[in-house]
Short mmCIF file of C-alpha atoms in Angstrom, two decimals:
data_model
loop_
_atom_site.label_atom_id
_atom_site.label_comp_id
_atom_site.label_asym_id
_atom_site.label_seq_id
_atom_site.Cartn_x
_atom_site.Cartn_y
_atom_site.Cartn_z
CA MET R 934 20.31 -53.01 7.72
CA LYS R 935 21.77 -50.00 5.99
CA TYR R 936 20.95 -51.48 2.56
CA ILE R 937 17.42 -52.39 3.63
CA ARG R 938 16.75 -48.76 4.52
CA PHE R 939 18.54 -47.37 1.47
CA ILE R 940 16.70 -49.32 -1.23
CA PRO R 941 13.18 -47.93 -0.50
CA ALA R 942 14.55 -44.39 -0.44
CA PHE R 943 16.32 -44.94 -3.74
CA LEU R 944 13.21 -46.44 -5.28
CA LEU R 945 11.12 -43.54 -4.02
CA GLY R 946 13.53 -41.08 -5.64
CA ALA R 947 13.41 -43.01 -8.89
CA MET R 948 9.61 -43.04 -8.83
CA LEU R 949 9.51 -39.28 -8.27
CA MET R 950 11.88 -38.73 -11.18
CA ALA R 951 9.76 -40.97 -13.37
CA CYS R 952 6.65 -39.00 -12.51
CA ASN R 953 8.44 -35.83 -13.56
CA THR R 954 9.51 -37.00 -17.01
CA PRO R 955 8.11 -34.93 -19.91
CA LYS R 956 6.00 -37.87 -21.00
CA LYS R 957 4.34 -38.31 -17.58
CA LEU R 958 3.78 -34.58 -17.15
CA TYR R 959 2.38 -34.30 -20.67
CA GLU R 960 0.00 -37.20 -20.15
CA ALA R 961 -1.16 -35.56 -16.91
CA GLN R 962 -1.86 -32.38 -18.97
CA GLU R 963 0.67 -30.44 -16.88
CA TYR R 964 1.71 -28.53 -19.98
CA ASP R 965 3.18 -25.51 -18.22
CA GLN R 966 5.32 -27.75 -16.02
CA VAL R 967 6.73 -29.43 -19.12
CA ILE R 968 7.71 -26.02 -20.50
CA GLN R 969 9.07 -24.68 -17.22
CA ARG R 970 11.19 -27.76 -16.52
CA PHE R 971 12.60 -28.56 -19.95
CA ALA R 972 12.58 -25.37 -22.06
CA PRO R 973 15.69 -23.98 -20.24
CA ASP R 974 17.59 -27.19 -21.10
CA ILE R 975 16.73 -26.80 -24.78
CA CYS R 976 17.83 -23.16 -24.67
CA GLY R 977 21.07 -24.40 -23.14
CA GLY R 978 21.73 -26.77 -26.03
CA ASP R 979 19.96 -30.01 -25.08
CA MET R 980 18.67 -31.26 -28.43
CA ASN R 981 16.86 -34.35 -27.13
CA VAL R 982 14.21 -34.82 -29.81
CA LYS R 983 11.62 -36.41 -27.52
CA ARG R 984 11.88 -33.55 -25.03
CA ILE R 985 11.60 -30.99 -27.80
CA ASN R 986 8.48 -32.71 -29.14
CA TYR R 987 6.85 -32.80 -25.70
CA VAL R 988 7.66 -29.13 -25.09
CA ALA R 989 6.33 -28.18 -28.53
CA ALA R 990 3.12 -30.17 -28.07
CA SER R 991 2.64 -28.74 -24.56
CA TYR R 992 3.18 -25.20 -25.87
CA HIS R 993 0.56 -25.49 -28.59
CA LYS R 994 -2.00 -27.34 -26.48
CA ALA R 995 -1.74 -24.89 -23.58
CA ASN R 996 -1.97 -21.85 -25.84
CA GLN R 997 -4.90 -23.31 -27.76
CA ALA R 998 -6.77 -24.01 -24.53
CA ASP R 999 -6.13 -20.47 -23.27
CA HIS R 1000 -7.13 -18.92 -26.58
CA GLU R 1001 -10.42 -20.82 -26.67
CA ARG R 1002 -11.16 -19.97 -23.05
CA ILE R 1003 -10.42 -16.28 -23.65
CA GLN R 1004 -12.78 -16.16 -26.63
CA SER R 1005 -15.48 -17.92 -24.62
CA LEU R 1006 -15.12 -15.48 -21.71
CA LYS R 1007 -15.17 -12.43 -23.98
CA SER R 1008 -18.37 -13.64 -25.63
CA THR R 1009 -20.25 -13.35 -22.30
CA GLY R 1010 -19.78 -9.58 -22.21
CA GLN R 1011 -19.54 -9.72 -18.40
CA PRO R 1012 -17.00 -7.49 -16.59
CA ASP R 1013 -16.09 -10.19 -14.06
CA VAL R 1014 -14.34 -12.30 -16.72
CA TRP R 1015 -11.42 -9.90 -17.20
CA PRO R 1016 -9.20 -11.04 -14.30
CA GLU R 1017 -9.14 -14.56 -15.74
CA ILE R 1018 -8.64 -13.24 -19.28
CA TYR R 1019 -5.68 -11.20 -18.06
CA GLN R 1020 -4.08 -14.18 -16.30
CA ARG R 1021 -4.49 -16.36 -19.40
CA TYR R 1022 -2.95 -13.71 -21.66
CA CYS R 1023 -0.03 -13.52 -19.21
CA SER R 1024 0.36 -17.31 -19.37
CA MET R 1025 0.43 -17.25 -23.17
CA LYS R 1026 3.00 -14.45 -23.18
CA GLY R 1027 5.10 -16.27 -20.59
CA ARG R 1028 5.19 -19.46 -22.65
CA ASN R 1029 6.08 -17.51 -25.79
CA ASP R 1030 8.93 -15.75 -23.98
CA ALA R 1031 10.20 -19.05 -22.56
CA LEU R 1032 10.68 -20.48 -26.04
CA LYS R 1033 12.11 -17.45 -27.83
CA CYS R 1034 15.67 -18.55 -26.97
CA PHE R 1035 15.23 -21.85 -28.86
CA PRO R 1036 17.50 -22.37 -31.88
CA SER R 1037 15.96 -21.19 -35.14
CA LYS R 1038 15.71 -24.72 -36.57
CA VAL R 1039 13.82 -25.90 -33.49
CA LYS R 1040 11.42 -22.95 -33.68
CA LYS R 1041 10.77 -23.63 -37.34
CA GLY R 1042 10.21 -27.33 -36.75
CA MET R 1043 7.64 -26.70 -34.01
CA ASN R 1044 5.89 -23.84 -35.88
CA TYR R 1045 6.86 -21.31 -33.20
CA VAL R 1046 5.63 -17.81 -33.96
CA LYS R 1047 6.48 -14.80 -31.83
CA LEU R 1048 3.20 -13.59 -30.35
CA ASP R 1049 2.62 -9.85 -29.99
CA LEU R 1050 0.40 -9.84 -26.92
CA ASP R 1051 1.52 -6.62 -25.21
CA ASP R 1052 -1.56 -4.64 -26.25
CA ASP R 1053 -3.91 -7.50 -25.31
CA VAL R 1054 -2.24 -7.86 -21.92
CA ALA R 1055 -2.44 -4.11 -21.26
CA VAL R 1056 -6.14 -3.87 -22.19
CA ALA R 1057 -7.03 -6.97 -20.16
CA ARG R 1058 -5.13 -5.72 -17.12
CA ASN R 1059 -6.84 -2.32 -17.26
CA LYS R 1060 -10.31 -3.90 -17.49
CA ALA R 1061 -9.48 -6.45 -14.78
CA GLU R 1062 -8.29 -3.66 -12.46
CA ASN R 1063 -11.42 -1.60 -13.06
CA PHE R 1064 -13.65 -4.56 -12.28
CA LEU R 1065 -11.73 -5.56 -9.14
CA VAL R 1066 -11.64 -2.01 -7.74
CA ALA R 1067 -15.40 -1.58 -8.34
CA LYS R 1068 -16.14 -4.97 -6.76
CA ILE R 1069 -14.00 -4.26 -3.70
CA GLU R 1070 -15.63 -0.85 -3.17
CA GLN R 1071 -19.06 -2.46 -3.49
CA LEU R 1072 -18.20 -5.02 -0.80
CA PHE R 1073 -16.80 -2.38 1.55
CA ALA R 1074 -20.00 -0.36 1.25
CA SER R 1075 -21.84 -2.91 3.40
CA GLY R 1076 -19.24 -2.82 6.17
CA THR R 1077 -19.97 -6.42 7.23
CA LYS R 1078 -17.38 -8.92 8.39
CA GLU R 1079 -18.40 -11.41 5.71
CA ASP R 1080 -18.03 -8.87 2.89
CA GLY R 1081 -14.68 -7.80 4.36
CA GLN R 1082 -13.48 -11.40 4.07
CA THR R 1083 -14.77 -11.64 0.50
CA ALA R 1084 -13.13 -8.31 -0.37
CA LEU R 1085 -9.78 -9.70 0.80
CA LYS R 1086 -9.95 -12.40 -1.90
CA TYR R 1087 -10.49 -9.74 -4.56
CA ILE R 1088 -7.68 -7.59 -3.09
CA ILE R 1089 -5.27 -10.51 -3.44
CA GLN R 1090 -6.45 -10.90 -7.03
CA LEU R 1091 -5.92 -7.17 -7.60
CA ALA R 1092 -2.35 -7.48 -6.29
CA LYS R 1093 -1.72 -10.31 -8.76
CA THR R 1094 -3.15 -8.19 -11.56
CA ASN R 1095 -1.12 -5.08 -10.71
CA GLU R 1096 1.06 -5.10 -7.61
CA ASN R 1097 1.61 -1.34 -8.04
CA ASN R 1098 -2.07 -0.42 -7.78
CA PRO R 1099 -2.10 2.49 -5.28
CA ASN R 1100 -5.25 1.22 -3.53
CA ILE R 1101 -3.92 -2.15 -2.37
CA SER R 1102 -2.48 -1.12 1.00
CA ARG R 1103 -5.56 0.84 2.01
CA TYR R 1104 -7.86 -1.93 0.82
CA LEU R 1105 -5.94 -4.36 3.03
CA LEU R 1106 -6.45 -1.99 5.96
CA ARG R 1107 -10.19 -1.70 5.29
CA SER R 1108 -10.63 -5.44 4.94
CA ASN R 1109 -8.84 -5.99 8.26
CA LEU R 1110 -11.03 -3.36 9.91
CA CYS R 1111 -14.15 -5.03 8.55
CA MET R 1112 -13.05 -8.40 9.86
CA SER R 1113 -12.12 -7.05 13.30
CA GLU R 1114 -14.57 -7.04 16.15
CA LYS R 1115 -12.13 -4.78 17.97
CA VAL R 1116 -9.18 -2.72 16.77
CA TYR R 1117 -6.58 -1.50 19.22
CA ILE R 1118 -5.18 2.01 18.71
CA GLY R 1119 -1.98 3.00 20.46
CA CYS R 1120 0.70 5.68 20.48
CA ASN R 1121 4.41 5.01 20.84
CA SER R 1122 7.72 6.55 19.85
CA GLU R 1123 11.26 5.81 18.83
CA LYS R 1124 13.77 5.37 21.64
CA SER R 1125 15.23 8.82 21.02
CA VAL R 1126 11.84 10.52 21.47
CA SER R 1127 10.10 11.00 24.80
CA LEU R 1128 6.32 11.47 24.90
CA THR R 1129 4.37 12.76 27.85
CA PRO R 1130 1.26 10.92 29.09
CA GLU R 1131 -0.76 14.03 28.18
CA PHE R 1132 0.48 13.89 24.57
CA LYS R 1133 -0.48 10.22 24.21
CA GLU R 1134 -3.86 10.85 25.80
CA MET R 1135 -4.60 13.66 23.33
CA VAL R 1136 -3.59 11.51 20.35
CA LEU R 1137 -6.08 8.86 21.46
CA ALA R 1138 -8.90 11.23 22.48
CA PHE R 1139 -11.38 10.36 19.71
CA ASP R 1140 -14.85 11.85 19.72
CA GLU R 1141 -17.79 9.50 19.97
CA GLY R 1142 -18.75 8.24 16.52
CA GLU R 1143 -15.63 9.76 14.94
CA LEU R 1144 -14.19 6.41 13.87
CA PRO R 1145 -15.74 3.99 11.35
CA LYS R 1146 -18.89 2.33 12.61
CA TYR R 1147 -18.25 -1.10 11.14
CA THR R 1148 -15.85 -2.11 13.92
CA ASP R 1149 -15.17 -1.38 17.60
CA PHE R 1150 -12.06 0.65 18.37
CA GLU R 1151 -10.42 0.91 21.76
CA THR R 1152 -7.35 2.57 23.21
CA GLN R 1153 -7.10 0.28 26.23
CA TRP R 1154 -5.75 -3.23 25.65
CA ASP R 1155 -8.35 -5.87 26.41
CA ARG R 1156 -6.85 -9.30 27.09
CA ASN R 1157 -10.17 -10.95 26.27
CA ALA R 1158 -10.57 -9.19 22.91
CA SER R 1159 -9.82 -10.95 19.66
CA TYR R 1160 -7.84 -8.36 17.69
CA VAL R 1161 -7.33 -8.83 13.95
CA CYS R 1162 -5.27 -5.65 13.61
CA SER R 1163 -3.90 -2.76 15.61
CA VAL R 1164 -3.05 0.84 14.73
CA TYR R 1165 -0.08 2.67 16.23
CA ALA R 1166 0.88 6.31 15.83
CA SER R 1167 4.65 5.95 16.06
CA VAL R 1168 6.41 9.30 16.63
CA GLY R 1169 9.90 9.35 15.16
CA GLU R 1170 10.91 12.99 15.56
CA ILE R 1171 9.84 16.16 17.37
CA GLU R 1172 11.27 19.50 16.23
CA ILE R 1173 10.71 22.60 18.39
CA SER R 1174 11.81 25.89 16.89
CA PRO R 1175 13.13 28.73 19.08
CA VAL R 1176 10.99 31.82 19.51
CA ARG R 1177 11.60 34.16 16.61
CA LEU R 1178 10.87 37.87 16.59
CA ASP R 1179 11.24 39.63 13.24
CA GLU R 1180 10.93 43.39 12.92
CA VAL R 1181 10.85 45.89 10.08
CA THR R 1182 11.12 49.65 10.68
CA PHE R 1183 10.18 52.35 8.19
CA LYS R 1184 8.98 55.97 8.11
CA GLU R 1185 5.70 57.47 6.93
CA THR R 1186 5.00 61.14 6.29
CA ASN R 1187 1.92 63.27 5.87
CA GLY R 1188 2.88 66.80 4.89
CA SER R 1189 5.25 68.08 7.57
CA LYS R 1190 4.34 65.26 9.96
CA THR R 1191 6.55 62.15 10.31
CA VAL R 1192 6.19 58.85 12.15
CA GLU R 1193 8.48 55.83 12.63
CA VAL R 1194 6.60 52.54 12.21
CA THR R 1195 7.89 49.14 13.37
CA ASP R 1196 6.13 45.90 12.37
CA TYR R 1197 6.88 42.88 14.56
CA SER R 1198 6.19 39.20 13.91
CA GLN R 1199 6.34 36.59 16.70
CA LYS R 1200 6.84 32.99 15.58
CA LYS R 1201 7.26 29.58 17.17
CA SER R 1202 6.41 26.08 15.93
CA VAL R 1203 6.47 22.40 16.83
CA LYS R 1204 6.68 19.69 14.15
CA VAL R 1205 5.90 16.06 14.95
CA SER R 1206 6.61 13.38 12.34
CA GLY R 1207 6.53 9.61 12.15
CA PHE R 1208 4.36 6.81 10.81
CA ILE R 1209 0.86 5.47 11.38
CA ASN R 1210 1.59 1.75 11.38
CA VAL R 1211 -1.16 -0.83 10.94
CA TRP R 1212 -0.31 -4.34 12.13
CA SER R 1213 -2.21 -7.43 11.10
CA TYR R 1214 -1.78 -10.38 13.45
CA GLY R 1215 -2.03 -12.81 10.57
CA ASP R 1216 1.05 -11.37 8.85
CA ARG R 1217 4.74 -11.06 9.59
CA LYS R 1218 5.45 -9.56 13.00
CA ASP R 1219 8.46 -7.53 11.81
CA LYS R 1220 6.65 -5.61 9.09
CA PRO R 1221 3.40 -3.63 9.34
CA LEU R 1222 0.56 -4.22 6.92
CA LEU R 1223 0.50 -0.50 6.12
CA SER R 1224 2.84 2.33 7.08
CA ILE R 1225 1.55 5.86 6.46
CA PRO R 1226 4.04 8.72 6.96
CA PHE R 1227 2.70 11.74 8.80
CA GLU R 1228 3.85 15.24 9.69
CA VAL R 1229 1.78 17.60 11.81
CA THR R 1230 2.84 21.13 12.75
CA SER R 1231 1.51 23.45 15.43
CA THR R 1232 2.49 27.04 14.68
CA PHE R 1233 2.12 30.17 16.77
CA LYS R 1234 2.30 33.46 14.89
CA ASN R 1235 1.37 36.92 16.09
CA ASP R 1236 1.92 40.24 14.28
CA TYR R 1237 1.76 43.66 15.90
CA THR R 1238 2.84 47.23 15.14
CA THR R 1239 4.23 50.14 17.19
CA ILE R 1240 4.89 53.77 16.23
CA LYS R 1241 7.11 56.62 17.36
CA GLY R 1242 6.11 60.10 16.30
CA ASP R 1243 2.99 61.84 15.10
CA ARG R 1244 0.05 59.44 14.77
CA GLU R 1245 -1.54 61.71 12.16
CA ALA R 1246 1.31 60.81 9.79
CA CYS R 1247 0.28 57.14 9.74
CA SER R 1248 -1.27 55.62 6.63
CA ALA R 1249 -4.69 53.98 6.86
CA GLU R 1250 -3.07 50.55 6.71
CA THR R 1251 -0.75 51.32 9.60
CA LEU R 1252 -3.62 52.69 11.68
CA SER R 1253 -5.54 49.44 11.15
CA ARG R 1254 -2.63 47.49 12.70
CA LEU R 1255 -2.20 49.67 15.77
CA ASN R 1256 -4.82 47.73 17.78
CA THR R 1257 -2.53 44.65 17.79
CA ASN R 1258 -0.28 43.84 20.74
CA PRO R 1259 2.41 41.32 21.67
CA VAL R 1260 1.05 38.21 23.41
CA PRO R 1261 2.75 35.56 25.52
CA VAL R 1262 4.36 32.85 23.40
CA PRO R 1263 2.78 29.42 24.05
CA THR R 1264 4.87 26.87 25.91
CA ASP R 1265 6.39 23.87 24.20
CA GLU R 1266 3.91 21.66 26.03
CA SER R 1267 0.85 23.54 24.74
CA LEU R 1268 2.09 23.46 21.14
CA LEU R 1269 2.83 19.75 21.45
CA LEU R 1270 -0.70 19.09 22.68
CA ASP R 1271 -2.08 21.00 19.69
CA ALA R 1272 0.06 18.86 17.39
CA ALA R 1273 -1.25 15.76 19.19
CA LYS R 1274 -4.82 16.87 18.44
CA GLN R 1275 -3.94 17.25 14.78
CA LEU R 1276 -2.45 13.74 14.81
CA ASN R 1277 -5.65 12.46 16.39
CA ASP R 1278 -7.69 13.98 13.54
CA LEU R 1279 -5.26 12.56 10.98
CA ILE R 1280 -5.62 9.01 12.33
CA ALA R 1281 -9.41 9.29 12.18
CA ARG R 1282 -9.27 10.53 8.56
CA GLU R 1283 -6.95 7.68 7.52
CA LEU R 1284 -9.20 5.05 9.06
CA LYS R 1285 -12.25 6.47 7.31
CA LYS R 1286 -10.74 6.21 3.81
#
């Protein structure tokens, strides 16, 4: 019984290997697979003539097909052809690079010529990026769910064209917002940071109509809602400075009259920092779709001046400051609430981009 089970498995393996021979792949017009599978062996010293011939033929046929397609696309004069032109130039460059390690005799026998495609690739990528960005912005302008889904396809294409394009993360956010009937917004913190209910409430206190109109936002979890993404303001650190009172004392004179002037400056601040994390439920659960660092600061500052001596000795500038007085320094709680309001405004601005 063991042999009965083994023979079909062995035959299946043999059939799969046969299907992956250079001849079979070449006949199936899988030219890039021929190059990817067998070019490294040739670079490593495998001088099997048949394999070399199949790799050479695949190289020339694939490049010729790409070259003809590129010329045909360029002749249309349409901007939407550039993403495909860019990908085909990249394929040609990749094949050329794959064969550059071949021995000189092999290169000469297959008429291999080093292609200088760097400028063509750069121009095509720039034009492809420009088209994709314009197309994505056009789709977002409608704000519909359908156009948000279509925009996602172009965003993926943009990432393939240039993974370092600075717009990709925000485009992914906008496409998720467009596709969402409801978006949940929350506020949380790291374990080392404690947030009051009042702070969280202020962070989530959005004005009516303040958020984008193309989707419904809510700050209360709805079990019946179908969320595509959620937005969390995650507070990582809160820094509260001590009250600081700086003073500078100097003298002013006017003839025989003298006055001692002291300028005071009251200062206190609260800095809240962290990340605005956007989670897409279709992606990995351990990594947000977009993570935007934030830092908001609420600062109290009050300057006032006192004098000792003859008021008539004061300069005009000093006299203008004499109507100022010390005021009670705000509590930590009130400064934190002001920082929470700034964070609220920051979230709204990020979601409108």
